[in-house]
Amino acid sequence: MASELFADFSRARLQQWIKEGFLRVDGEQRVPKQKILGGETLTIDVELQPEGDWQAENIPLNIVHEDEHIIVLNKPTDFVVHPAAGNREGTLLNALLYHCPQLESVPRAGIVHRLDKDTTGLMVVAKTLQAHTDLVSQLQSRTVKREYEAVVTGVMTGGGLVDQPIGRHPVQRTKMAVVSDGKEARTHYSVLQRFGGHSHVRLRLETGRTHQIRVHMAHIRFPIVGDDAYAGRFRVHKGASEALRDAVHGFGRQALHARELGLIHPATGELNSWSSELPDDMQALLAVLADE
């Protein structure tokens, strides 16, 4: 019942507050399993606490849209999203806390989905606990539109769907892989342009597993250019020019960009969408490929 009456908050958070005695019935604290008859007044008297001991840092952000409820930003390459061992500082989360101090009371400083360190493009951040709950629900129900563009090795003949489960790699535990007991993962892909030995593709996520696009593209043998973790040894097609070899070999990250983002605004209920131009390095790579 509490989850229906206080829909702005997650079920797990409400359960914790009930256990801690923050939910009151007609102004009185009750034990968690005590039944109510109907007609009572339920109130939650709680002060949101900081979610972690992260430090705010003055790091510039490329903000595409911001209002009282959400931030949409364009993430550059070489930017870790969330602090972890070896990356406690200089992350997107640290930058968000400086830009919007109220995020210290929102789970993961409002970050509801991630991009890999070297993947560029659009992300949405929730500025309030209510917006966070709503956006997480949208991601779980797969109503958030997330489209990417990538340059892959190999010439695709057409689009399709990769529907293969993803889990932790059985041997290399820092990597992900297609494994039979993994979590459901679905990636749609289509061809934007074909070149001599590469393809420019559009990808749409249904699910959001770690490294999903990178793992799926490598699985169907069209690995993303510059993906040191999943692409295997460097290769270009026979007859490739020196300029192309240099451009592909020298591309210092996976050529993957979160191009479009669409969602239902958690406050207005309206469908909003944003797009982001390809970064300079990917445009330069495509220019070299087009000159072949």
Coordinates of C-alpha atoms in Angstrom, one line a residue:
M1 CA 0.0 0.0 0.0
A2 CA 2.8 2.4 0.9
S3 CA 4.3 2.0 -2.5
E4 CA 1.1 3.0 -4.1
L5 CA 0.5 6.0 -1.9
F6 CA 4.1 7.2 -2.1
A7 CA 4.8 6.4 -5.8
D8 CA 7.5 9.0 -6.0
F9 CA 9.8 6.7 -4.0
S10 CA 11.1 3.2 -4.7
R11 CA 9.6 0.2 -2.9
A12 CA 13.1 -0.7 -1.5
R13 CA 13.5 2.9 -0.1
L14 CA 10.0 2.8 1.5
Q15 CA 10.6 -0.6 3.1
Q16 CA 13.8 0.8 4.7
W17 CA 12.0 3.9 6.0
I18 CA 9.2 1.7 7.5
K19 CA 11.8 -0.5 9.2
E20 CA 13.5 2.6 10.6
G21 CA 10.1 4.0 11.9
F22 CA 9.8 7.0 9.6
L23 CA 6.3 6.0 8.4
R24 CA 3.6 7.1 10.8
V25 CA -0.1 6.1 11.0
D26 CA -2.3 8.9 12.3
G27 CA 0.9 10.5 13.7
E28 CA 2.0 7.4 15.6
Q29 CA 4.8 5.0 14.9
R30 CA 3.6 1.4 14.2
V31 CA 5.4 -1.9 13.8
P32 CA 6.0 -2.9 10.1
K33 CA 3.5 -5.7 9.9
Q34 CA 0.7 -4.1 11.9
K35 CA -2.6 -4.1 9.9
I36 CA -4.6 -0.9 9.3
L37 CA -8.3 -0.7 8.9
G38 CA -8.7 2.1 6.3
G39 CA -9.2 5.8 6.7
E40 CA -5.9 6.3 8.5
T41 CA -3.5 9.1 7.6
L42 CA -0.1 7.9 6.5
T43 CA 2.9 10.3 6.7
I44 CA 6.6 10.0 6.1
D45 CA 8.8 12.2 8.2
V46 CA 12.3 11.7 6.9
E47 CA 15.2 13.9 5.9
L48 CA 17.2 12.7 2.9
Q49 CA 20.8 11.9 3.8
P50 CA 23.9 12.0 1.5
E51 CA 24.1 8.8 -0.5
G52 CA 27.9 8.5 -0.4
D53 CA 31.2 10.2 0.7
W54 CA 32.0 11.5 -2.8
Q55 CA 33.6 14.9 -3.2
A56 CA 32.4 17.7 -5.5
E57 CA 34.9 18.8 -8.1
N58 CA 34.8 21.8 -10.4
I59 CA 34.9 20.0 -13.8
P60 CA 33.2 21.5 -16.8
L61 CA 30.0 19.8 -18.1
N62 CA 28.5 20.0 -21.6
I63 CA 24.9 20.4 -20.6
V64 CA 22.3 20.0 -23.4
H65 CA 19.2 20.5 -21.2
E66 CA 18.5 21.3 -17.6
D67 CA 15.4 22.0 -15.5
E68 CA 14.3 21.4 -11.9
H69 CA 14.0 17.7 -12.4
I70 CA 16.6 16.4 -14.9
I71 CA 19.9 17.2 -16.6
V72 CA 20.8 15.9 -20.1
L73 CA 24.5 16.1 -20.9
N74 CA 26.9 15.3 -23.7
K75 CA 29.7 13.2 -22.2
P76 CA 33.1 13.5 -23.8
T77 CA 35.6 10.7 -24.2
D78 CA 38.1 9.8 -21.5
F79 CA 35.6 10.6 -18.7
V80 CA 34.7 8.0 -16.1
V81 CA 31.1 8.2 -15.0
H82 CA 31.2 6.8 -11.5
P83 CA 33.9 6.7 -8.9
A84 CA 35.5 3.2 -8.3
A85 CA 38.7 1.8 -7.1
G86 CA 41.5 3.7 -8.8
N87 CA 39.0 6.4 -10.0
R88 CA 37.8 8.2 -6.9
E89 CA 38.3 11.7 -8.4
G90 CA 37.8 13.4 -11.7
T91 CA 34.6 11.5 -12.6
L92 CA 31.3 12.7 -14.0
L93 CA 29.7 12.1 -10.6
N94 CA 32.2 14.4 -8.9
A95 CA 31.4 17.1 -11.5
L96 CA 27.7 16.7 -11.0
L97 CA 27.9 17.2 -7.3
Y98 CA 29.7 20.5 -7.8
H99 CA 27.3 21.7 -10.5
C100 CA 24.2 20.6 -8.4
P101 CA 24.9 20.0 -4.7
Q102 CA 21.4 18.7 -4.1
L103 CA 22.4 15.5 -5.9
E104 CA 24.3 14.3 -2.8
S105 CA 20.9 13.0 -1.5
V106 CA 19.9 11.2 -4.8
P107 CA 21.2 7.7 -5.4
R108 CA 24.5 7.7 -7.4
A109 CA 24.1 11.5 -7.6
G110 CA 21.2 11.0 -10.0
I111 CA 23.0 8.8 -12.5
V112 CA 20.5 6.3 -13.8
H113 CA 22.5 4.8 -16.7
R114 CA 26.1 4.9 -17.7
L115 CA 28.3 5.3 -20.7
D116 CA 31.7 3.6 -20.8
K117 CA 34.7 5.8 -20.1
D118 CA 35.6 6.3 -23.8
T119 CA 32.0 6.2 -25.2
T120 CA 30.8 9.7 -26.0
G121 CA 27.3 11.1 -26.1
L122 CA 24.0 11.7 -24.3
M123 CA 23.1 10.8 -20.7
V124 CA 20.2 11.8 -18.5
V125 CA 20.7 12.6 -14.8
A126 CA 17.8 12.8 -12.2
K127 CA 18.0 15.9 -10.0
T128 CA 15.4 14.7 -7.4
L129 CA 14.6 11.4 -5.8
Q130 CA 11.2 11.4 -7.5
A131 CA 12.7 11.9 -10.9
H132 CA 15.3 9.2 -10.2
T133 CA 12.5 6.7 -9.3
D134 CA 10.6 7.6 -12.4
L135 CA 13.6 7.3 -14.8
V136 CA 14.7 4.0 -13.3
S137 CA 11.2 2.7 -13.9
Q138 CA 11.2 3.9 -17.5
L139 CA 14.5 2.1 -18.1
Q140 CA 13.2 -1.1 -16.6
S141 CA 10.1 -0.9 -18.7
R142 CA 12.2 -0.1 -21.8
T143 CA 10.5 3.1 -22.8
V144 CA 13.7 5.2 -22.9
K145 CA 15.0 5.6 -26.4
R146 CA 18.7 5.2 -26.7
E147 CA 20.3 5.2 -30.1
Y148 CA 24.0 5.1 -30.9
E149 CA 26.2 5.4 -33.9
A150 CA 29.4 3.4 -34.4
V151 CA 32.1 2.5 -36.9
V152 CA 32.6 -1.3 -37.1
T153 CA 35.2 -3.5 -38.8
G154 CA 33.6 -5.4 -41.7
V155 CA 31.0 -4.7 -44.4
M156 CA 27.5 -5.3 -43.1
T157 CA 25.0 -6.5 -45.7
G158 CA 22.0 -5.3 -43.7
G159 CA 20.5 -4.7 -40.3
G160 CA 19.2 -7.1 -37.7
L161 CA 18.8 -7.9 -34.1
V162 CA 21.3 -9.4 -31.7
D163 CA 19.4 -11.3 -29.0
Q164 CA 22.1 -12.9 -26.9
P165 CA 22.4 -13.0 -23.1
I166 CA 25.4 -11.2 -21.5
G167 CA 27.2 -11.9 -18.3
R168 CA 30.6 -11.8 -16.7
H169 CA 33.3 -13.4 -18.9
P170 CA 34.1 -16.8 -17.4
V171 CA 37.8 -16.3 -17.5
Q172 CA 38.6 -12.6 -17.9
R173 CA 36.5 -11.2 -15.0
T174 CA 36.9 -7.6 -16.0
K175 CA 35.2 -8.2 -19.3
M176 CA 31.6 -9.2 -20.3
A177 CA 30.7 -11.9 -22.8
V178 CA 27.8 -13.7 -24.4
V179 CA 27.1 -16.5 -22.0
S180 CA 24.2 -19.0 -21.8
D181 CA 23.4 -18.0 -18.2
G182 CA 23.7 -14.3 -18.7
K183 CA 21.0 -11.6 -18.5
E184 CA 18.7 -10.9 -21.5
A185 CA 20.3 -8.4 -23.9
R186 CA 18.8 -7.1 -27.2
T187 CA 20.6 -4.8 -29.6
H188 CA 19.0 -3.6 -32.9
Y189 CA 21.4 -2.5 -35.7
S190 CA 21.1 -0.9 -39.1
V191 CA 23.6 0.2 -41.8
L192 CA 24.0 3.9 -42.4
Q193 CA 26.9 3.7 -44.8
R194 CA 29.3 1.0 -46.2
F195 CA 32.9 1.4 -47.0
G196 CA 35.7 -0.9 -48.4
G197 CA 36.2 -2.8 -45.2
H198 CA 34.1 -1.0 -42.6
S199 CA 30.5 0.1 -41.9
H200 CA 28.9 3.1 -40.2
V201 CA 26.0 1.8 -38.2
R202 CA 23.1 2.9 -36.0
L203 CA 22.3 0.8 -32.9
R204 CA 19.3 0.9 -30.6
L205 CA 19.3 -0.6 -27.1
E206 CA 16.3 -2.5 -25.7
T207 CA 18.2 -3.5 -22.6
G208 CA 21.2 -1.9 -21.0
R209 CA 23.8 -4.4 -20.0
T210 CA 27.4 -3.5 -19.3
H211 CA 29.3 -3.1 -22.5
Q212 CA 26.3 -4.5 -24.4
I213 CA 26.9 -2.9 -27.8
R214 CA 30.6 -3.7 -27.8
V215 CA 30.0 -7.3 -26.8
H216 CA 27.2 -7.9 -29.2
M217 CA 29.0 -6.3 -32.2
A218 CA 32.1 -8.4 -31.5
H219 CA 29.9 -11.5 -31.1
I220 CA 28.5 -11.2 -34.6
R221 CA 32.1 -10.5 -35.9
F222 CA 31.6 -6.8 -36.6
P223 CA 33.7 -5.4 -33.7
I224 CA 33.8 -1.6 -33.1
V225 CA 36.9 0.2 -34.4
G226 CA 39.3 1.0 -31.5
D227 CA 37.8 -1.4 -29.0
D228 CA 40.9 -2.8 -27.4
A229 CA 38.8 -5.0 -25.0
Y230 CA 36.6 -6.8 -27.6
A231 CA 37.8 -6.2 -31.1
G232 CA 40.8 -8.6 -31.1
R233 CA 43.8 -7.9 -33.2
F234 CA 44.0 -4.9 -35.4
R235 CA 42.9 -5.5 -39.0
V236 CA 42.0 -3.6 -42.1
H237 CA 40.9 -4.8 -45.5
K238 CA 43.3 -5.7 -48.2
G239 CA 44.4 -2.8 -50.3
A240 CA 43.6 -0.2 -47.6
S241 CA 45.7 3.0 -48.0
E242 CA 48.3 4.1 -45.5
A243 CA 46.1 7.0 -44.4
L244 CA 43.3 4.6 -43.6
R245 CA 45.6 2.2 -41.8
D246 CA 46.9 5.1 -39.7
A247 CA 43.4 6.4 -39.0
V248 CA 42.0 3.1 -37.9
H249 CA 45.1 1.9 -36.0
G250 CA 45.4 5.3 -34.3
F251 CA 41.8 5.7 -33.2
G252 CA 42.3 5.8 -29.5
R253 CA 39.0 4.6 -28.2
Q254 CA 35.9 2.6 -29.3
A255 CA 34.2 4.5 -32.1
L256 CA 30.8 4.6 -30.3
H257 CA 28.6 7.6 -29.7
A258 CA 25.2 7.9 -27.9
R259 CA 23.5 9.9 -30.6
E260 CA 19.9 10.2 -29.5
L261 CA 18.0 10.1 -26.2
G262 CA 14.3 10.1 -25.7
L263 CA 12.2 9.7 -22.6
I264 CA 9.0 10.7 -20.8
H265 CA 9.7 13.8 -18.7
P266 CA 9.2 12.7 -15.0
A267 CA 7.4 15.9 -14.1
T268 CA 5.4 16.9 -17.2
G269 CA 4.7 13.5 -18.6
E270 CA 5.6 14.8 -22.1
L271 CA 7.8 12.9 -24.5
N272 CA 11.2 14.7 -24.9
S273 CA 14.1 13.8 -27.1
W274 CA 17.6 15.2 -27.7
S275 CA 20.3 14.5 -30.3
S276 CA 24.1 15.0 -30.3
E277 CA 26.4 15.4 -33.3
L278 CA 29.2 12.9 -33.8
P279 CA 32.4 14.0 -32.1
D280 CA 35.3 15.3 -34.2
D281 CA 37.3 12.1 -34.0
M282 CA 34.5 10.0 -35.4
Q283 CA 33.7 12.5 -38.1
A284 CA 37.4 12.5 -39.1
L285 CA 37.5 8.7 -39.2
L286 CA 34.4 8.6 -41.4
A287 CA 36.0 11.2 -43.7
V288 CA 39.0 9.0 -44.2
L289 CA 36.9 6.0 -44.9
A290 CA 34.8 7.9 -47.4
D291 CA 38.0 8.9 -49.3
E292 CA 39.0 5.3 -49.9

